[in-house]
Short mmCIF file of C-alpha atoms in Angstrom, two decimals:
data_model
loop_
_atom_site.label_atom_id
_atom_site.label_comp_id
_atom_site.label_asym_id
_atom_site.label_seq_id
_atom_site.Cartn_x
_atom_site.Cartn_y
_atom_site.Cartn_z
CA MET U 820 112.41 120.76 67.10
CA THR U 821 111.50 120.13 71.40
CA ARG U 822 112.67 117.23 72.77
CA GLU U 823 109.08 116.05 73.82
CA THR U 824 108.36 116.52 69.27
CA GLN U 825 112.17 114.51 68.16
CA GLU U 826 110.91 111.69 67.82
CA ASP U 827 114.42 109.78 67.75
CA TRP U 828 115.27 111.36 71.01
CA TYR U 829 116.00 108.54 72.58
CA LEU U 830 118.79 107.27 70.02
CA ILE U 831 122.21 107.12 70.90
CA SER U 832 125.44 107.03 68.68
CA ASN U 833 128.02 105.68 70.01
CA ALA U 834 125.73 102.46 71.62
CA ASP U 835 128.31 100.22 70.15
CA GLN U 836 130.15 100.97 73.83
CA LEU U 837 127.58 100.16 75.80
CA ASP U 838 127.33 96.22 77.32
CA SER U 839 123.51 94.86 77.13
CA PRO U 840 121.22 94.63 79.30
CA ALA U 841 121.69 98.26 80.15
CA LEU U 842 119.38 100.93 81.92
CA VAL U 843 119.85 104.66 80.44
CA PHE U 844 119.64 108.37 81.64
CA TYR U 845 118.62 111.19 80.19
CA PRO U 846 120.04 113.99 82.52
CA ASP U 847 118.33 116.44 80.00
CA ARG U 848 114.94 115.18 80.37
CA ILE U 849 115.43 114.80 84.65
CA ALA U 850 115.79 118.78 84.17
CA GLU U 851 112.91 118.77 82.40
CA ASN U 852 110.66 116.85 84.96
CA ILE U 853 112.13 118.27 87.77
CA VAL U 854 110.99 121.68 86.49
CA ARG U 855 107.72 120.75 85.47
CA LEU U 856 107.02 119.63 88.31
CA LYS U 857 107.46 122.62 90.35
CA ASN U 858 105.19 124.93 88.01
CA ARG U 859 102.07 122.59 89.24
CA ILE U 860 102.29 123.54 92.38
CA ASN U 861 101.81 126.36 93.80
CA ASP U 862 104.28 126.38 96.83
CA ILE U 863 107.31 124.23 96.18
CA THR U 864 107.61 124.11 100.24
CA ARG U 865 104.66 121.77 99.74
CA LEU U 866 107.01 119.09 97.70
CA ARG U 867 107.52 116.02 99.61
CA PRO U 868 108.92 114.19 95.80
CA HIS U 869 109.60 109.86 96.59
CA VAL U 870 113.03 108.55 95.76
CA LYS U 871 111.70 104.86 95.58
CA THR U 872 111.95 105.70 92.12
CA HIS U 873 115.30 107.04 90.81
CA LYS U 874 117.64 106.08 94.22
CA ASN U 875 120.47 107.78 92.91
CA PRO U 876 122.70 111.14 94.83
CA GLU U 877 122.57 112.51 91.39
CA ILE U 878 119.10 113.57 90.66
CA THR U 879 118.43 113.53 94.22
CA ASN U 880 120.58 116.79 94.55
CA MET U 881 119.24 117.82 91.13
CA MET U 882 116.21 118.79 93.54
CA ILE U 883 118.01 120.18 96.43
CA GLU U 884 119.76 122.49 93.82
CA ALA U 885 116.15 123.27 92.09
CA GLY U 886 114.70 124.23 95.86
CA ILE U 887 113.36 121.17 97.15
CA HIS U 888 114.37 119.91 100.42
CA LYS U 889 111.67 117.45 101.15
CA PHE U 890 111.45 114.11 100.39
CA LYS U 891 110.26 110.73 100.87
CA CYS U 892 111.99 107.74 101.51
CA ALA U 893 110.87 103.44 101.78
CA THR U 894 113.91 102.05 102.74
CA ILE U 895 117.21 102.93 105.16
CA ALA U 896 119.82 103.30 102.34
CA GLU U 897 116.95 105.30 100.78
CA SER U 898 116.87 106.89 103.66
CA GLU U 899 120.70 107.09 104.06
CA MET U 900 120.91 107.95 100.84
CA LEU U 901 119.48 111.35 102.13
CA GLY U 902 121.50 112.07 104.69
CA ILE U 903 124.43 111.49 102.96
CA CYS U 904 123.22 114.52 100.25
CA LYS U 905 122.22 116.36 103.07
CA ALA U 906 118.36 116.30 102.89
CA PRO U 907 117.08 118.86 105.35
CA ASP U 908 113.81 116.81 105.54
CA VAL U 909 113.01 113.25 105.35
CA LEU U 910 110.28 111.06 105.62
CA LEU U 911 110.89 107.52 106.31
CA ALA U 912 107.92 106.35 104.53
CA TYR U 913 107.31 102.60 106.83
CA GLN U 914 107.48 101.40 109.98
CA PRO U 915 110.08 100.64 111.78
CA VAL U 916 110.19 97.16 113.44
CA GLY U 917 112.84 94.53 115.27
CA PRO U 918 116.10 95.43 113.92
CA LYS U 919 115.15 98.51 111.88
CA ILE U 920 114.33 100.28 114.83
CA HIS U 921 117.93 101.10 116.16
CA ARG U 922 118.60 101.23 112.57
CA PHE U 923 116.79 104.31 112.08
CA ILE U 924 117.92 105.56 115.60
CA GLN U 925 121.35 105.64 114.50
CA LEU U 926 121.12 107.79 110.79
CA ILE U 927 119.22 109.88 113.31
CA ARG U 928 122.20 110.21 115.05
CA ASP U 929 125.08 109.81 111.63
CA TYR U 930 123.45 112.43 109.75
CA PRO U 931 122.54 116.01 112.05
CA ASP U 932 121.80 118.23 108.84
CA THR U 933 118.31 116.09 108.00
CA LYS U 934 115.07 115.59 110.01
CA PHE U 935 114.41 112.11 109.93
CA SER U 936 110.62 110.92 110.33
CA CYS U 937 109.09 107.55 110.03
CA LEU U 938 105.30 106.10 110.31
CA LEU U 939 103.43 105.01 113.08
CA ASP U 940 100.05 102.63 112.64
CA ASN U 941 99.89 100.78 116.04
CA ALA U 942 100.05 101.18 120.07
CA VAL U 943 102.96 98.76 119.43
CA SER U 944 105.06 100.05 117.69
CA LEU U 945 105.16 103.41 119.28
CA LYS U 946 106.15 102.21 123.02
CA ALA U 947 109.00 100.23 120.37
CA ILE U 948 110.39 103.21 118.98
CA ALA U 949 109.35 105.63 121.83
CA ALA U 950 111.58 103.40 124.34
CA ALA U 951 114.20 102.90 121.31
CA ALA U 952 114.67 106.87 121.38
CA ALA U 953 114.74 107.36 125.18
CA GLU U 954 117.30 104.69 125.86
CA ALA U 955 119.68 107.04 122.83
CA GLY U 956 118.33 110.29 124.54
CA LEU U 957 116.52 111.30 121.23
CA THR U 958 112.75 112.20 120.63
CA VAL U 959 111.96 110.41 117.45
CA ASP U 960 109.40 112.82 114.80
CA VAL U 961 106.89 110.69 113.65
CA PHE U 962 103.73 110.95 111.46
CA LEU U 963 100.65 108.70 111.93
CA ASP U 964 99.99 106.02 108.57
CA LEU U 965 95.89 106.36 108.22
CA ASN U 966 94.53 104.44 105.81
CA VAL U 967 91.93 105.18 103.28
CA GLY U 968 91.79 102.39 101.33
CA MET U 969 94.77 100.83 100.26
CA ASN U 970 94.85 98.35 102.72
CA ARG U 971 98.22 97.75 103.22
CA THR U 972 99.01 99.09 106.15
CA GLY U 973 97.63 101.98 108.42
CA ILE U 974 95.25 102.89 110.98
CA ALA U 975 91.13 104.30 109.57
CA PRO U 976 90.61 107.36 109.55
CA ASP U 977 88.28 107.38 112.74
CA GLU U 978 87.68 107.95 116.07
CA ASN U 979 89.99 105.45 117.24
CA ALA U 980 93.56 106.77 114.73
CA VAL U 981 92.22 110.54 116.37
CA LEU U 982 93.26 108.18 119.72
CA LEU U 983 96.11 106.66 118.99
CA TYR U 984 97.47 110.45 117.62
CA GLN U 985 96.31 111.49 121.37
CA GLN U 986 98.81 108.70 122.68
CA ILE U 987 101.61 109.57 120.66
CA SER U 988 101.52 113.82 121.31
CA ALA U 989 101.17 112.13 124.95
CA GLU U 990 104.19 109.71 125.00
CA PRO U 991 108.33 110.78 125.70
CA GLY U 992 111.40 109.60 123.25
CA VAL U 993 108.37 110.49 119.81
CA ASN U 994 106.68 113.58 119.13
CA ALA U 995 103.46 114.02 116.31
CA LEU U 996 104.33 116.05 113.68
CA GLY U 997 101.21 114.85 110.95
CA LEU U 998 99.66 112.45 109.12
CA HIS U 999 100.39 110.90 106.50
CA ALA U 1000 98.56 108.91 103.77
CA TYR U 1001 98.91 106.97 100.38
CA ASP U 1002 96.25 106.19 97.58
CA GLY U 1003 98.26 103.56 95.87
CA HIS U 1004 95.17 102.36 95.39
CA ILE U 1005 93.85 105.27 92.72
CA HIS U 1006 95.31 104.53 89.47
CA ASP U 1007 91.91 105.12 87.41
CA ASP U 1008 92.81 106.27 83.83
CA SER U 1009 89.40 108.50 84.10
CA MET U 1010 90.08 111.31 86.30
CA ASP U 1011 86.78 111.63 86.99
CA VAL U 1012 86.91 108.21 88.59
CA ARG U 1013 90.42 109.15 90.36
CA LYS U 1014 88.42 112.05 91.32
CA GLU U 1015 85.73 110.37 93.21
CA LYS U 1016 87.55 108.00 95.07
CA TRP U 1017 90.38 110.75 95.60
CA GLN U 1018 87.41 112.55 97.72
CA LEU U 1019 86.51 109.73 99.70
CA ALA U 1020 90.09 109.47 100.86
CA LEU U 1021 90.77 113.32 101.45
CA ASP U 1022 87.28 112.72 103.41
CA GLY U 1023 88.53 110.82 105.81
CA ILE U 1024 92.79 112.54 106.47
CA LEU U 1025 90.11 115.55 106.93
CA TYR U 1026 88.08 114.60 109.28
CA VAL U 1027 91.95 112.94 111.96
CA ASN U 1028 92.72 116.19 110.90
CA GLN U 1029 90.19 118.24 112.61
CA GLU U 1030 89.58 115.91 115.39
CA ILE U 1031 92.83 116.36 116.33
CA ILE U 1032 92.67 119.99 116.30
CA ALA U 1033 89.79 119.93 118.01
CA ALA U 1034 91.14 117.75 120.63
CA GLY U 1035 93.32 120.84 121.70
CA LEU U 1036 97.08 119.58 119.64
CA PRO U 1037 98.75 121.29 116.80
CA LYS U 1038 97.52 121.45 113.28
CA PRO U 1039 99.32 118.25 112.01
CA VAL U 1040 101.70 117.75 108.56
CA VAL U 1041 99.38 115.94 106.24
CA VAL U 1042 102.18 114.15 103.23
CA ALA U 1043 99.33 112.99 100.80
CA GLY U 1044 98.64 111.16 97.27
CA GLY U 1045 101.32 109.23 94.88
CA THR U 1046 101.86 110.31 91.19
CA PRO U 1047 98.03 109.20 90.08
CA THR U 1048 96.04 111.50 92.13
CA PHE U 1049 99.09 114.99 92.69
CA PRO U 1050 96.66 117.37 90.56
CA LEU U 1051 94.29 116.60 93.48
CA TYR U 1052 96.77 117.16 96.12
CA ALA U 1053 98.57 119.92 94.63
CA ALA U 1054 95.22 122.12 94.22
CA PHE U 1055 94.83 121.05 98.23
CA ASP U 1056 96.67 123.98 99.75
CA ASP U 1057 96.82 122.78 102.78
CA VAL U 1058 98.94 119.52 102.18
CA GLU U 1059 102.51 118.34 101.28
CA CYS U 1060 102.60 115.56 97.84
CA SER U 1061 104.74 113.09 97.51
CA PRO U 1062 105.25 111.79 94.23
CA GLY U 1063 107.83 110.19 92.66
CA THR U 1064 107.10 108.31 89.70
CA PHE U 1065 107.34 111.92 87.58
CA ILE U 1066 111.33 112.14 87.70
CA LEU U 1067 111.67 109.26 85.22
CA TRP U 1068 107.93 108.80 83.51
CA ASP U 1069 107.53 105.45 81.85
CA LYS U 1070 104.73 103.64 80.06
CA GLY U 1071 102.06 102.73 81.64
CA TYR U 1072 101.93 106.17 83.61
CA GLN U 1073 101.94 108.10 80.39
CA ASP U 1074 99.59 105.68 78.96
CA ALA U 1075 97.11 106.25 81.91
CA PHE U 1076 97.68 109.63 83.18
CA ALA U 1077 97.49 111.58 79.58
CA GLU U 1078 97.15 114.74 81.86
CA GLN U 1079 100.59 115.09 83.31
CA GLU U 1080 103.52 115.70 80.86
CA TYR U 1081 106.59 114.81 81.94
CA LEU U 1082 109.15 113.32 79.40
CA THR U 1083 110.23 109.69 79.54
CA ALA U 1084 114.17 110.16 80.90
CA ALA U 1085 114.98 106.42 81.52
CA LEU U 1086 115.37 103.24 78.95
CA VAL U 1087 116.55 100.26 79.03
CA ILE U 1088 118.32 98.74 76.26
CA SER U 1089 118.70 95.34 74.84
CA ARG U 1090 120.38 93.80 71.76
CA VAL U 1091 118.83 91.36 69.35
CA ILE U 1092 120.82 88.03 69.70
CA SER U 1093 119.10 85.05 68.22
CA ILE U 1094 117.13 84.50 64.84
CA SER U 1095 115.05 81.65 64.85
CA GLY U 1096 112.27 81.25 62.18
CA SER U 1097 110.41 84.32 60.47
CA GLY U 1098 110.46 87.21 62.07
CA THR U 1099 110.82 85.70 65.69
CA ILE U 1100 113.71 87.61 67.36
CA THR U 1101 115.63 86.93 70.95
CA VAL U 1102 116.93 89.50 73.20
CA ASP U 1103 118.90 89.81 75.79
CA LEU U 1104 116.18 91.08 77.92
CA GLY U 1105 115.01 88.71 80.98
CA HIS U 1106 113.52 88.56 84.07
CA LYS U 1107 115.79 89.79 85.41
CA SER U 1108 116.47 93.45 83.30
CA VAL U 1109 113.35 94.63 83.22
CA ALA U 1110 110.40 94.48 86.18
CA ALA U 1111 108.20 91.56 85.33
CA GLU U 1112 104.72 91.84 88.40
CA ASN U 1113 102.43 92.87 85.00
CA GLU U 1114 101.54 90.46 82.20
CA LEU U 1115 103.94 89.39 80.04
CA PRO U 1116 102.52 91.92 76.92
CA ARG U 1117 102.54 94.66 80.07
CA ARG U 1118 106.27 94.79 80.94
CA VAL U 1119 107.94 97.05 77.90
CA TYR U 1120 107.04 98.74 74.92
CA PHE U 1121 110.29 98.78 72.03
CA LEU U 1122 110.00 102.67 70.88
CA ASN U 1123 112.14 101.15 67.67
CA ALA U 1124 109.77 98.09 67.97
CA PRO U 1125 106.55 99.43 68.73
CA GLN U 1126 105.26 96.94 67.09
CA ALA U 1127 106.66 93.23 67.83
CA LYS U 1128 104.52 90.50 70.01
CA PHE U 1129 105.57 88.62 73.34
CA ILE U 1130 106.33 84.94 72.39
CA GLY U 1131 108.38 84.30 76.11
CA GLN U 1132 110.48 85.89 78.52
CA SER U 1133 112.94 84.31 80.98
CA GLU U 1134 115.64 85.42 83.20
CA GLU U 1135 117.94 86.56 80.29
CA HIS U 1136 116.37 86.27 77.20
CA LEU U 1137 113.59 87.87 75.57
CA VAL U 1138 111.61 86.28 72.65
CA LEU U 1139 109.68 88.93 70.13
CA ASP U 1140 107.82 88.38 66.72
CA ALA U 1141 108.89 90.98 65.12
CA GLY U 1142 107.21 90.42 62.28
CA ALA U 1143 108.51 89.16 58.86
CA ASP U 1144 110.97 91.06 57.29
CA ASN U 1145 111.25 93.04 60.09
CA GLY U 1146 114.78 93.95 59.12
CA PHE U 1147 117.45 93.20 62.87
CA GLU U 1148 120.27 91.72 62.46
CA ILE U 1149 122.16 90.10 65.61
CA GLY U 1150 123.68 92.56 67.29
CA ASP U 1151 120.84 95.28 66.73
CA VAL U 1152 120.59 97.59 69.39
CA LEU U 1153 116.66 98.13 70.35
CA TYR U 1154 115.66 100.77 73.01
CA GLY U 1155 112.66 99.74 75.51
CA LEU U 1156 110.54 101.99 77.57
CA PRO U 1157 109.30 100.00 80.88
CA ILE U 1158 106.43 99.67 81.13
CA HIS U 1159 106.72 100.21 85.39
CA ILE U 1160 110.12 102.13 85.38
CA CYS U 1161 110.58 102.48 90.06
CA PRO U 1162 111.07 97.93 90.37
CA THR U 1163 112.92 98.42 87.07
CA VAL U 1164 115.59 100.87 88.11
CA ALA U 1165 116.53 98.33 91.14
CA LEU U 1166 117.97 96.05 89.48
CA TYR U 1167 120.22 97.84 88.33
CA GLY U 1168 123.72 98.60 89.70
CA THR U 1169 124.50 101.55 87.47
CA ALA U 1170 122.33 104.13 85.28
CA ALA U 1171 124.66 104.67 81.86
CA LEU U 1172 123.80 108.79 81.35
CA VAL U 1173 122.75 109.98 77.65
CA GLN U 1174 123.58 113.26 76.52
CA ASP U 1175 123.53 114.79 72.46
CA GLN U 1176 122.57 111.45 71.74
CA GLU U 1177 125.81 109.84 73.10
CA ILE U 1178 126.75 107.47 76.37
CA SER U 1179 128.72 110.47 78.79
CA GLY U 1180 129.09 108.37 82.25
CA GLU U 1181 127.59 106.87 84.47
CA TRP U 1182 125.74 107.66 87.71
CA LYS U 1183 125.35 104.84 90.44
CA ILE U 1184 121.99 103.70 92.01
CA THR U 1185 123.08 103.49 95.21
CA ALA U 1186 119.32 103.36 97.24
CA ARG U 1187 119.31 100.27 95.56
CA GLU U 1188 121.12 97.88 98.04
CA ARG U 1189 119.59 96.97 100.86
CA LYS U 1190 122.55 98.48 103.14
CA ILE U 1191 124.48 101.44 102.40
CA ASN U 1192 126.39 101.75 106.23
CA ILE U 1193 123.78 101.55 108.41
#
């Protein structure tokens, strides 16, 4: 029986050795997800996975050993974790401002085995980053951040974006590498709807790209997309792709994006700590233990209690209606599949490892910290 069909793949025979709540990783399934990602693109050099999901050096090293050498991240700590792993190419998909500029410059100095770059979307930040780089005697690689519909950061993909790119190219202290576009607003269940919205985003990217080339500048590198649009960009040869959630997967993406068959590879473990009334149980999985940005019923799915209904959650407790005669007793273990794994991982300092259905060690979630050294 394969891991895809083995219904009890998640069970831990020595779960009594694991305090709860706990985050657990299944390394064999993580390794399989890396293989599946590689098989979904024509050229491995076009992969630039985002590490925000796992924030972990061991998983990063698994990808490096698998031949993936480009990465994307969102924080200085994630950047430094990648530098510690000697990842060859790292894009900080964030525009450094204030003290973060100097931290970024320090990263470049302290981790010479890694080629770092960052984002820009305005002339003020351009001048600040270029001045800091010049003062340090460095040239900083930058990508122009395009707003293709998420309306969070970035410049609209029009003639002003082309002008800003030309300004970057002419500014001492920085080097214009290319274009970055994150389309996190595109997460529809329907692939047809996703494709329609993706085409609008792609049209903007292509317009700016073509105008830059027409202006006589080198062809930009294009880094675009996340997990929901990965299959679309993967089929488009001139784009580096940045999925992140694929590495651990979660219930939200499992339900929404059936065309992407990755394995869920991380769970949260909790225990029944109280029983009150007919069918009502309380487990030790509060706001601090699983991502709570979604409405209450959309935070976690219990593999061994799939019919459980959510009554309430507080910082350290989750109250469930498990149904009459549910059979649960004080101390029983519940295996929770997070709806959103990325912020869930960030709630834990370590993840226990499960191999052959036994706890076999733990990995530190190194980049959950805001600061490692720099």
